[in-house]
Coordinates of C-alpha atoms (C1' of nucleotides) in Angstrom, one line a residue:
Chain A
M417 CA -2.5 2.0 30.5
E418 CA -1.1 1.4 34.0
E419 CA -3.0 -1.8 34.6
T420 CA -2.1 -3.5 37.8
N421 CA -2.5 -7.2 38.2
D422 CA -0.9 -9.5 40.6
L423 CA 1.7 -10.6 38.1
M424 CA 2.9 -7.1 37.5
R425 CA 2.8 -6.2 41.2
Q426 CA 5.0 -9.2 42.0
R427 CA 7.5 -8.2 39.3
K428 CA 7.6 -4.6 40.6
D429 CA 8.3 -6.0 44.1
K430 CA 11.2 -8.0 42.6
L431 CA 12.4 -4.9 40.9
N432 CA 12.6 -3.2 44.3
E433 CA 14.3 -6.1 45.9
I434 CA 16.9 -6.1 43.2
R435 CA 17.5 -2.4 43.6
K436 CA 17.8 -2.9 47.4
A437 CA 20.5 -5.4 46.8
G438 CA 22.5 -2.7 45.1
I439 CA 21.9 -3.8 41.5
D440 CA 20.8 -1.4 38.8
P441 CA 18.0 -3.2 36.9
Y442 CA 18.5 -0.9 33.9
P443 CA 22.2 -0.6 33.3
H444 CA 23.5 1.5 30.4
Q445 CA 25.7 -0.8 28.4
Y446 CA 26.8 -4.4 27.7
A447 CA 29.3 -5.9 25.3
P448 CA 28.2 -9.3 23.8
T449 CA 30.9 -11.1 21.8
H450 CA 28.5 -13.4 20.0
T451 CA 24.9 -13.7 18.8
T452 CA 23.2 -17.0 19.3
E453 CA 23.5 -17.5 15.5
N454 CA 27.3 -16.9 15.7
I455 CA 27.5 -19.5 18.4
R456 CA 25.6 -22.1 16.4
V457 CA 28.0 -21.6 13.5
E458 CA 31.2 -21.3 15.4
F459 CA 30.6 -24.0 17.9
E460 CA 29.0 -26.7 15.8
E461 CA 31.7 -29.2 16.7
V462 CA 31.7 -28.6 20.4
T463 CA 31.4 -31.6 22.7
E464 CA 29.8 -32.5 26.0
T465 CA 32.9 -31.5 27.9
P466 CA 33.0 -27.8 28.7
D467 CA 36.3 -26.4 27.4
D468 CA 37.5 -23.0 28.6
T469 CA 38.6 -22.0 25.1
N470 CA 34.9 -21.9 24.0
R471 CA 34.1 -18.7 25.9
V472 CA 31.3 -16.3 24.8
T473 CA 29.4 -13.3 26.1
V474 CA 25.8 -13.0 24.9
A475 CA 22.7 -10.9 25.7
G476 CA 19.1 -11.5 25.2
R477 CA 15.6 -12.1 26.6
I478 CA 14.8 -15.0 28.9
M479 CA 12.0 -16.9 27.1
T480 CA 11.6 -20.0 29.3
K481 CA 13.1 -20.9 32.6
R482 CA 13.4 -24.4 34.2
D483 CA 14.7 -24.0 37.8
H484 CA 16.1 -27.1 39.6
G485 CA 17.0 -26.0 43.0
K486 CA 20.7 -25.2 42.8
S487 CA 20.8 -25.1 39.0
S488 CA 18.7 -23.8 36.3
F489 CA 18.1 -24.0 32.5
A490 CA 16.7 -21.2 30.5
N491 CA 16.3 -20.2 26.9
L492 CA 17.8 -16.9 25.8
Q493 CA 16.5 -15.2 22.7
D494 CA 18.4 -12.5 20.8
S495 CA 17.8 -10.9 17.4
T496 CA 19.1 -14.0 15.7
G497 CA 17.4 -16.8 17.5
Q498 CA 17.5 -18.7 20.8
I499 CA 20.1 -20.7 22.8
Q500 CA 19.9 -22.7 26.0
I501 CA 21.8 -21.5 29.0
Y502 CA 22.7 -23.5 32.1
V503 CA 23.3 -21.7 35.4
R504 CA 24.6 -23.4 38.4
R505 CA 25.0 -22.0 41.9
N506 CA 28.5 -23.5 42.3
D507 CA 29.7 -21.7 39.1
I508 CA 28.3 -18.2 39.6
G509 CA 28.3 -18.1 43.4
A510 CA 25.5 -18.2 46.0
E511 CA 24.9 -14.5 46.0
S512 CA 24.6 -14.2 42.2
Y513 CA 22.5 -17.3 42.1
S514 CA 19.9 -15.9 44.5
V515 CA 19.7 -12.8 42.3
Y516 CA 19.4 -15.0 39.2
R517 CA 16.5 -16.9 40.8
R518 CA 14.6 -13.6 40.9
F519 CA 14.9 -13.1 37.1
D520 CA 11.7 -13.7 35.2
V521 CA 10.7 -14.9 31.8
G522 CA 10.9 -11.7 29.7
D523 CA 13.9 -10.2 31.5
I524 CA 16.8 -9.1 29.3
I525 CA 20.1 -10.4 30.7
G526 CA 23.7 -10.7 29.7
L527 CA 26.0 -13.6 30.6
S528 CA 29.4 -15.0 30.0
G529 CA 30.2 -18.7 29.9
V530 CA 31.5 -21.7 28.0
V531 CA 29.7 -23.4 25.1
F532 CA 29.2 -27.1 25.4
R533 CA 26.6 -29.7 24.6
T534 CA 24.3 -31.3 27.1
R535 CA 23.7 -35.1 27.3
T536 CA 20.9 -34.7 24.9
G537 CA 23.2 -32.9 22.4
E538 CA 21.7 -29.4 22.9
L539 CA 24.1 -26.6 22.4
T540 CA 24.2 -24.8 25.7
I541 CA 26.1 -22.0 27.5
L542 CA 27.4 -22.9 30.9
A543 CA 27.3 -19.5 32.7
D544 CA 29.9 -18.2 35.1
T545 CA 28.6 -14.6 35.3
V546 CA 25.0 -13.5 34.8
E547 CA 23.7 -9.9 35.0
L548 CA 20.4 -8.2 34.6
L549 CA 20.3 -5.7 31.6
S550 CA 16.6 -4.8 31.8
K551 CA 13.9 -5.9 34.2
S552 CA 10.6 -6.8 32.5
I553 CA 7.5 -6.0 34.6
R554 CA 4.8 -7.0 32.2
P555 CA 4.4 -10.7 31.7
L556 CA 4.8 -12.2 28.2
P557 CA 2.2 -14.4 26.7
E558 CA 2.3 -18.1 27.4
K559 CA 5.3 -20.0 26.0
W560 CA 3.5 -22.8 24.1
H561 CA 0.6 -21.2 22.3
G562 CA 2.3 -17.8 22.2
L563 CA 0.3 -14.7 21.2
Q564 CA -2.6 -15.6 18.9
D565 CA -5.1 -12.8 19.2
K566 CA -4.9 -10.7 16.0
Q567 CA -6.0 -7.5 17.7
T568 CA -3.2 -7.7 20.3
R569 CA -0.7 -8.8 17.7
Y570 CA -1.4 -5.7 15.5
R571 CA -1.7 -3.3 18.4
Q572 CA 1.3 -4.6 20.3
R573 CA 3.5 -5.6 17.4
Y574 CA 6.5 -5.6 19.9
A575 CA 4.9 -8.5 21.8
D576 CA 4.1 -10.2 18.5
L577 CA 7.7 -9.9 17.4
I578 CA 9.0 -11.3 20.7
M579 CA 6.7 -14.3 20.6
N580 CA 6.4 -15.2 16.9
P581 CA 9.7 -15.5 15.2
E582 CA 8.0 -16.1 11.8
V583 CA 6.6 -12.6 12.0
K584 CA 10.1 -11.2 12.2
E585 CA 11.1 -13.2 9.2
V586 CA 8.3 -11.6 7.1
F587 CA 9.6 -8.1 7.9
V588 CA 13.2 -9.1 7.3
K589 CA 12.1 -10.4 3.9
R590 CA 10.2 -7.1 3.2
T591 CA 13.5 -5.2 3.7
Q592 CA 15.3 -7.7 1.5
I593 CA 12.7 -7.2 -1.3
V594 CA 13.2 -3.4 -1.2
Q595 CA 17.0 -3.8 -1.1
A596 CA 16.9 -6.2 -4.1
I597 CA 14.8 -3.8 -6.1
R598 CA 16.9 -0.8 -5.1
N599 CA 20.1 -2.6 -6.0
M600 CA 18.9 -3.6 -9.5
L601 CA 17.6 -0.1 -10.2
N602 CA 20.9 1.4 -9.1
E603 CA 22.8 -0.9 -11.3
Q604 CA 20.7 0.3 -14.2
E605 CA 21.6 3.9 -13.4
F606 CA 18.3 4.9 -11.9
I607 CA 18.6 7.6 -9.4
E608 CA 16.7 7.4 -6.1
V609 CA 15.0 10.7 -5.2
E610 CA 12.7 12.2 -2.6
T611 CA 9.7 14.2 -3.5
P612 CA 7.0 16.0 -1.3
V613 CA 4.6 14.1 0.9
L614 CA 2.8 17.3 1.6
Q615 CA 1.3 18.5 -1.7
P616 CA -0.8 21.6 -2.4
I617 CA -2.5 19.7 -5.3
Y618 CA -2.8 15.9 -5.1
G619 CA -2.7 13.9 -8.2
G620 CA -1.3 11.0 -10.2
A621 CA -4.0 8.5 -9.0
S622 CA -7.7 8.4 -8.4
A623 CA -8.3 8.4 -4.7
R624 CA -9.6 10.6 -1.9
P625 CA -6.8 12.3 -0.1
F626 CA -6.0 13.0 3.6
T627 CA -6.1 16.7 4.1
T628 CA -4.0 18.7 6.5
Y629 CA -3.2 22.3 7.2
H630 CA -0.1 24.4 7.3
N631 CA -0.4 27.2 9.8
T632 CA 2.4 29.5 8.5
L633 CA 1.4 29.2 4.9
D634 CA -2.3 29.4 5.9
Q635 CA -3.3 26.8 3.4
S636 CA -4.6 23.2 3.1
L637 CA -2.1 20.6 2.0
Y638 CA -2.7 17.0 1.0
L639 CA -0.8 13.9 1.9
R640 CA 0.3 12.4 -1.4
I641 CA -1.8 9.8 -3.0
A642 CA 1.0 9.2 -5.5
N643 CA 4.3 10.9 -6.5
E644 CA 3.9 10.4 -10.2
L645 CA 3.6 14.1 -11.2
Y646 CA 6.7 15.1 -9.2
L647 CA 8.9 12.3 -10.7
K648 CA 7.8 13.3 -14.2
R649 CA 8.8 16.9 -13.4
L650 CA 12.3 15.5 -12.7
I651 CA 12.2 13.7 -16.1
V652 CA 11.5 17.1 -17.6
G653 CA 14.4 18.5 -15.6
G654 CA 16.8 16.0 -17.2
F655 CA 17.0 13.1 -14.8
D656 CA 16.5 10.3 -17.3
R657 CA 15.9 7.5 -14.8
V658 CA 14.4 8.2 -11.4
Y659 CA 12.6 6.2 -8.8
E660 CA 11.2 6.6 -5.3
F661 CA 9.9 4.2 -2.7
S662 CA 7.0 6.4 -1.7
R663 CA 4.7 6.1 1.3
D664 CA 1.4 7.1 -0.2
F665 CA -1.9 7.9 1.7
R666 CA -5.4 7.2 0.4
N667 CA -8.5 8.0 2.4
E668 CA -10.4 4.9 1.3
G669 CA -11.7 1.6 2.8
M670 CA -9.5 -0.9 4.5
D671 CA -9.4 -4.6 3.7
R672 CA -7.1 -7.5 3.1
D673 CA -5.1 -5.6 0.4
H674 CA -5.7 -1.9 1.4
N675 CA -4.2 0.0 4.2
P676 CA -4.6 3.8 4.4
E677 CA -0.9 4.3 4.1
F678 CA 1.1 2.0 1.9
T679 CA 4.4 1.9 0.0
M680 CA 4.6 2.2 -3.8
L681 CA 7.7 2.1 -5.9
E682 CA 7.4 4.5 -8.8
L683 CA 10.0 4.7 -11.5
Y684 CA 10.3 6.6 -14.8
Q685 CA 12.6 6.0 -17.7
A686 CA 13.1 8.5 -20.4
Y687 CA 12.9 7.3 -24.1
A688 CA 11.1 4.1 -23.1
D689 CA 7.6 3.1 -24.0
Y690 CA 5.3 0.7 -22.2
L691 CA 6.6 -2.3 -24.0
E692 CA 10.0 -1.7 -22.6
I693 CA 8.5 -1.2 -19.2
M694 CA 6.8 -4.5 -19.5
E695 CA 10.1 -6.2 -20.0
L696 CA 11.7 -4.2 -17.2
T697 CA 8.8 -5.2 -14.9
E698 CA 9.0 -8.9 -15.6
N699 CA 12.7 -8.9 -15.0
L700 CA 12.6 -6.7 -11.9
I701 CA 10.0 -8.9 -10.3
A702 CA 11.3 -12.2 -11.4
K703 CA 14.8 -11.4 -10.2
T704 CA 13.4 -10.1 -6.9
V705 CA 11.6 -13.4 -6.4
E706 CA 14.7 -15.3 -7.3
N707 CA 16.8 -13.2 -4.9
I708 CA 14.4 -14.0 -2.0
H709 CA 13.5 -17.6 -2.8
G710 CA 16.3 -18.9 -5.0
T711 CA 13.7 -19.7 -7.7
T712 CA 11.0 -17.9 -9.7
K713 CA 8.4 -20.5 -8.7
I714 CA 6.7 -19.9 -5.4
S715 CA 3.6 -21.0 -3.5
Y716 CA 1.1 -18.4 -2.3
Q717 CA -1.8 -19.6 -0.2
D718 CA -1.4 -23.1 -1.7
Q719 CA -1.3 -21.9 -5.3
E720 CA 1.8 -22.4 -7.4
I721 CA 2.9 -19.1 -8.9
D722 CA 5.4 -19.0 -11.7
F723 CA 7.2 -15.6 -12.1
T724 CA 9.4 -16.8 -14.9
P725 CA 9.3 -14.3 -17.8
P726 CA 7.8 -13.7 -20.2
W727 CA 4.4 -13.4 -18.5
R728 CA 1.1 -13.9 -20.2
R729 CA 0.0 -10.7 -22.0
M730 CA -3.6 -9.9 -23.0
T731 CA -5.3 -6.7 -23.9
M732 CA -8.1 -5.7 -21.5
I733 CA -10.7 -6.5 -24.2
E734 CA -9.1 -10.0 -24.8
S735 CA -9.2 -10.7 -21.1
I736 CA -12.9 -9.8 -21.0
Q737 CA -13.6 -12.0 -24.0
E738 CA -11.7 -14.9 -22.4
H739 CA -13.2 -14.7 -18.9
T740 CA -16.8 -13.6 -19.5
D741 CA -19.5 -14.0 -22.2
I742 CA -19.3 -10.3 -22.9
D743 CA -17.7 -9.2 -26.2
P744 CA -16.8 -5.5 -26.2
E745 CA -15.9 -5.7 -29.9
T746 CA -19.4 -6.6 -31.1
L747 CA -21.7 -5.0 -28.4
S748 CA -22.9 -1.5 -28.2
A749 CA -22.4 0.6 -25.1
H750 CA -26.1 0.0 -24.2
E751 CA -25.8 -3.7 -24.6
M752 CA -22.6 -3.8 -22.6
S753 CA -24.3 -1.9 -19.8
T754 CA -27.2 -4.3 -19.8
K755 CA -24.9 -7.3 -19.7
A756 CA -22.9 -5.7 -16.9
K757 CA -26.0 -5.0 -14.8
T758 CA -27.1 -8.6 -15.3
A759 CA -23.7 -9.7 -13.9
G760 CA -24.4 -7.7 -10.8
I761 CA -22.3 -4.6 -11.6
E762 CA -23.8 -1.4 -10.4
L763 CA -23.7 1.4 -12.9
D764 CA -25.0 5.0 -12.8
G765 CA -26.0 4.9 -16.4
D766 CA -23.8 7.8 -17.5
E767 CA -20.7 5.7 -17.9
S768 CA -18.9 5.8 -21.2
F769 CA -18.1 2.7 -23.2
G770 CA -14.6 2.7 -21.8
E771 CA -15.7 3.1 -18.3
I772 CA -18.1 0.1 -18.6
I773 CA -15.2 -2.0 -20.0
A774 CA -13.1 -1.1 -17.0
E775 CA -15.9 -1.9 -14.6
I776 CA -16.5 -5.2 -16.2
F777 CA -12.8 -6.0 -16.0
D778 CA -12.6 -5.0 -12.4
A779 CA -15.6 -7.0 -11.4
L780 CA -15.4 -10.1 -13.5
V781 CA -11.8 -10.6 -14.7
E782 CA -9.3 -9.3 -12.2
S783 CA -9.9 -12.0 -9.5
K784 CA -9.3 -14.7 -12.1
L785 CA -5.8 -13.6 -13.0
I786 CA -3.8 -15.9 -10.8
Q787 CA -0.5 -16.4 -12.7
P788 CA 1.4 -13.2 -13.3
T789 CA -0.5 -11.5 -16.2
I790 CA 0.0 -8.3 -18.0
I791 CA -3.2 -6.6 -19.1
Y792 CA -2.6 -3.8 -21.6
D793 CA -4.4 -1.2 -23.7
Y794 CA -6.8 0.5 -21.3
P795 CA -9.7 2.8 -22.1
I796 CA -8.6 6.4 -22.3
E797 CA -11.3 7.6 -19.9
V798 CA -9.7 5.8 -16.9
S799 CA -6.2 6.7 -17.8
P800 CA -5.6 10.5 -17.8
F801 CA -1.8 10.4 -17.8
A802 CA -1.3 7.7 -20.4
K803 CA -0.5 8.2 -24.1
K804 CA -3.0 7.3 -26.7
K805 CA -2.4 4.4 -29.0
P806 CA -1.5 5.8 -32.4
E807 CA -3.9 3.5 -34.2
N808 CA -6.8 3.8 -31.7
P809 CA -7.4 7.1 -29.8
E810 CA -10.0 5.3 -27.6
L811 CA -7.2 3.3 -26.0
V812 CA -4.0 4.2 -24.2
E813 CA -0.6 2.5 -23.9
R814 CA -1.1 1.4 -20.4
F815 CA -0.7 -1.9 -18.6
E816 CA -1.3 -3.3 -15.2
F817 CA -0.1 -6.6 -13.9
F818 CA -2.0 -9.0 -11.8
I819 CA -0.9 -11.9 -9.5
C820 CA -3.3 -14.1 -7.5
G821 CA -6.2 -11.8 -8.4
M822 CA -4.4 -8.7 -7.1
E823 CA -3.3 -5.7 -9.0
V824 CA 0.3 -5.4 -8.1
G825 CA 1.5 -2.7 -10.6
N826 CA 0.5 -0.1 -13.1
A827 CA 2.4 1.4 -16.0
F828 CA 2.2 3.4 -19.1
S829 CA 3.8 5.3 -21.9
E830 CA 3.5 8.7 -20.2
L831 CA 1.4 11.4 -21.8
N832 CA 3.9 14.1 -22.7
D833 CA 1.7 16.2 -25.1
P834 CA 0.9 19.3 -23.0
I835 CA -2.2 20.2 -25.1
D836 CA -3.7 16.7 -24.8
Q837 CA -2.8 16.6 -21.1
R838 CA -4.6 19.9 -20.5
Q839 CA -7.7 18.5 -22.2
R840 CA -7.6 15.5 -20.0
F841 CA -7.3 17.6 -16.9
M842 CA -10.3 19.6 -18.0
E843 CA -12.4 16.5 -18.3
Q844 CA -11.3 15.5 -14.8
A845 CA -12.1 19.0 -13.6
S846 CA -15.7 18.7 -14.9
N847 CA -16.0 15.3 -13.2
L848 CA -14.8 16.8 -10.0
A849 CA -17.5 19.5 -10.4
K850 CA -20.1 16.8 -11.0
G851 CA -19.2 15.3 -7.6
D852 CA -16.7 12.6 -8.5
E853 CA -14.5 12.8 -5.3
E854 CA -11.8 10.8 -6.9
A855 CA -11.4 13.0 -10.0
F856 CA -8.1 14.9 -10.4
M857 CA -7.4 18.5 -9.7
V858 CA -5.9 20.6 -12.5
D859 CA -2.2 20.9 -11.8
E860 CA -1.1 24.0 -13.7
D861 CA 2.5 23.7 -12.7
Y862 CA 2.7 20.2 -14.0
L863 CA 1.3 21.4 -17.3
R864 CA 3.9 24.2 -17.3
A865 CA 6.6 21.5 -16.9
L866 CA 5.2 19.5 -19.8
E867 CA 5.1 22.7 -21.9
Y868 CA 8.9 22.9 -21.6
G869 CA 8.9 19.4 -23.2
M870 CA 9.2 16.0 -21.6
P871 CA 10.9 13.3 -23.5
P872 CA 9.0 10.1 -24.4
T873 CA 8.9 8.3 -21.1
G874 CA 7.8 5.0 -19.6
G875 CA 6.6 4.9 -16.0
L876 CA 5.8 2.1 -13.6
G877 CA 4.3 1.8 -10.1
I878 CA 4.6 -1.3 -8.0
G879 CA 2.7 -2.0 -4.8
I880 CA 5.4 -3.0 -2.4
D881 CA 3.1 -4.2 0.3
R882 CA 1.2 -6.5 -2.1
L883 CA 4.4 -7.8 -3.6
T884 CA 5.6 -8.6 -0.1
M885 CA 2.4 -10.4 0.7
L886 CA 3.0 -12.6 -2.3
L887 CA 6.6 -13.3 -1.5
T888 CA 6.0 -14.0 2.2
D889 CA 2.8 -15.9 1.7
Q890 CA 0.7 -13.6 3.9
Y891 CA -3.0 -13.4 3.3
S892 CA -3.5 -9.9 4.7
I893 CA -1.7 -6.6 4.1
R894 CA -1.8 -6.1 7.8
D895 CA 0.7 -8.9 8.1
V896 CA 3.3 -7.1 6.0
I897 CA 2.9 -3.7 7.7
L898 CA 4.5 -3.5 11.1
F899 CA 2.0 -1.1 12.5
P900 CA -1.3 -1.5 10.5
Q901 CA -3.9 1.2 10.9
M902 CA -6.4 0.4 13.8
R903 CA -9.1 2.2 15.5
P904 CA -8.2 3.6 19.0
E905 CA -8.4 1.0 21.7
N906 CA -10.7 2.9 24.0
Chain B
rG472 C1' -21.3 1.4 4.7
rA473 C1' -23.8 -4.0 5.1
rG474 C1' -23.9 -9.2 6.7
rC475 C1' -21.9 -13.2 9.7
rC476 C1' -18.8 -14.5 13.8
rG477 C1' -16.0 -13.2 18.2
rU478 C1' -14.7 -10.5 23.1
rU479 C1' -14.5 -15.3 30.0
rA480 C1' -7.6 -15.2 34.6
rG481 C1' -1.3 -12.4 32.2
rC482 C1' -1.6 -16.0 27.7
rU483 C1' -4.3 -20.2 25.1
rC484 C1' -9.1 -21.8 25.6
rA485 C1' -13.6 -24.6 28.0
rG486 C1' -18.3 -23.7 30.2
rC487 C1' -23.5 -22.0 31.7
rA488 C1' -32.4 -25.4 29.7
rG489 C1' -30.5 -18.6 33.6
rG490 C1' -28.7 -20.1 40.2
rU491 C1' -22.2 -15.0 40.6
rA492 C1' -17.0 -19.6 36.8
rG493 C1' -13.1 -23.8 35.2
rA494 C1' -8.5 -26.2 32.7
rG495 C1' -3.5 -25.9 30.9
rC496 C1' 0.6 -22.6 30.9
rA497 C1' 2.3 -18.3 33.6
rU498 C1' 2.7 -16.7 38.8
rC499 C1' 3.5 -17.7 44.4
rU500 C1' 5.3 -21.4 48.5
rG501 C1' 8.2 -25.9 49.3
rA502 C1' 11.4 -30.1 47.1
rC503 C1' 15.0 -30.9 43.2
rU504 C1' 22.7 -29.5 40.1
rU505 C1' 21.7 -32.3 32.5
rU506 C1' 16.4 -29.9 32.0
rU507 C1' 14.0 -28.5 27.3
rA508 C1' 5.8 -27.8 27.1
rA509 C1' 11.2 -30.2 33.3
rU510 C1' 8.9 -33.0 37.4
rC511 C1' 6.3 -33.5 42.3
rA512 C1' 3.1 -31.2 46.4
rG513 C1' 0.2 -27.1 47.8
rG514 C1' -1.7 -22.0 47.0
rU515 C1' -3.1 -17.1 44.6
rG516 C1' -5.4 -14.9 40.6
rG517 C1' -11.9 -12.9 37.3
rU518 C1' -16.2 -5.8 36.7
rC519 C1' -17.2 -13.2 32.2
rA520 C1' -15.8 -6.1 26.7
rC521 C1' -19.3 -1.9 28.1
rA522 C1' -24.5 -0.1 28.9
rG523 C1' -29.5 -1.0 29.2
rG524 C1' -33.8 -4.7 29.2
rU525 C1' -36.5 -9.3 30.7
rU526 C1' -36.2 -12.0 35.4
rC527 C1' -36.7 -13.4 42.3
rG528 C1' -31.8 -13.9 40.1
rA529 C1' -28.1 -12.5 33.8
rU530 C1' -21.4 -14.2 32.3
rU531 C1' -25.6 -17.2 30.0
rC532 C1' -31.6 -14.7 27.0
rC533 C1' -32.9 -9.8 24.3
rU534 C1' -31.4 -4.8 22.6
rG535 C1' -27.8 -1.2 21.9
rU536 C1' -22.5 0.4 21.9
rA537 C1' -17.1 -0.3 21.4
rC538 C1' -13.2 -3.1 19.5
rG539 C1' -11.6 -7.1 16.3
rG540 C1' -11.9 -11.1 12.4
rC541 C1' -14.0 -12.9 7.8
rU542 C1' -17.1 -11.8 3.5
rC543 C1' -19.3 -8.1 0.4
rA544 C1' -19.4 -2.9 -1.2
rC545 C1' -15.8 1.0 -2.1
rC546 C1' -10.7 1.0 -3.9
rA547 C1' -6.3 4.6 -11.5

RNA sequence: GAGCCGUUAGCUCAGCAGGUAGAGCAUCUGACUUUUAAUCAGGUGGUCACAGGUUCGAUUCCUGUACGGCUCACCA
């Protein structure tokens, strides 16, 4: 990593010169009185005449430098923005000024001075003391085009954040989204909990796990693919409303809306069914959107999206009838399978009716659901933790919601019948034996918990990364994850 | 996993019917005390991703590899 080019060698030479002049290029502490944002607010009325009452001390990174012989302008960037500084030899003294002239774009400095406006009206700090807080020996990207290369931006997010202020905004918003949701859930008496990331049995979703090993226990452990079964154990234990922002790990492909590690909010509410969770979902999301944007109507990749509740609701079968020429209510499994294959869907041939319906939905309907849409009543075969519909045991009380063609959340009336749950596990176990790598393992301890009795419960999972993509208008999940997964550089 | 595209100076990018490379910014030297993509003059800076092949000669053509982007497949 120790690349040497002329630019870095020159900067290291400057570093040594500064040290020889008796100055510590990496001092321990500095005490700014203002951020650049503070200054913009506090000194809005300031005039072109410097007035000693408008004194500030600031710290930040030099982003541009315009030297003019015995004076110099520079732009200083701190965590809140940028401000222009003006340094004159007469004000800071010849010795200080010659040190200042050795400062480079990228250096972090502190300065005290007086806020005024230049002739052109730009808010500026006229410095009377300037000091180096951290010498930068690696040159920043060019000031005008900034850092464009995606590979470098993802691998060196620090450089991306320095150069591209809009990137920082995305991640500030991401935090605001999480905070908004957390505040609303707390107000509704949900309790935030933490459950294991390292799990002896993975479950709660269909995905291949990452496997690791615990030396002392001498056993394999899995990084969680979901925390569903742990949260429901807590419902059994008597927490009636729980949630967790969970980093989950799935050993699957990567693309514009999949990263191997991602964040999911899961919540469970005792005595609720999926209809109540639908309402909760619409309100939670709509209020989050409003909190971030001040309105429930936003634009994503040039599409207008309206989050105002209530959202459109369709059963999965209705959605297939609407968006395809396939009608699951009149066709046999064989006819469905033929239609699906004609539409280019690959099937093994041993899929059940319900599995074919789910395949058709995924392939032909999902991408057409642009406005927030709740799709409900799923085939039982693809929903092993959801409760059957009383009037139709082939379907379960489950819904997912879709926005801009993306699945953003998943919810159901939780299956709390331990006998039924055991049967569903057994079917999964036989699928696992048949080689379905994404089938579930039997979780005897979870069954034991259900045997004690779990109240009727509604549960919900929301993909926080995808929600953030929508609310920050980012096309790729990599742009809402600070350090997206990448192959090694070398 | 497949297809297409990309990888040239610190950054953003040109270029090459095959003859060992260019711009802007950055950087260095000099001038300059209200500039803001500062200006003016003059310099420095390259394993053209990596490895093979064709050729008198390859950054350029071909093949392979690595990394990345997009699309598809996979993804309750």
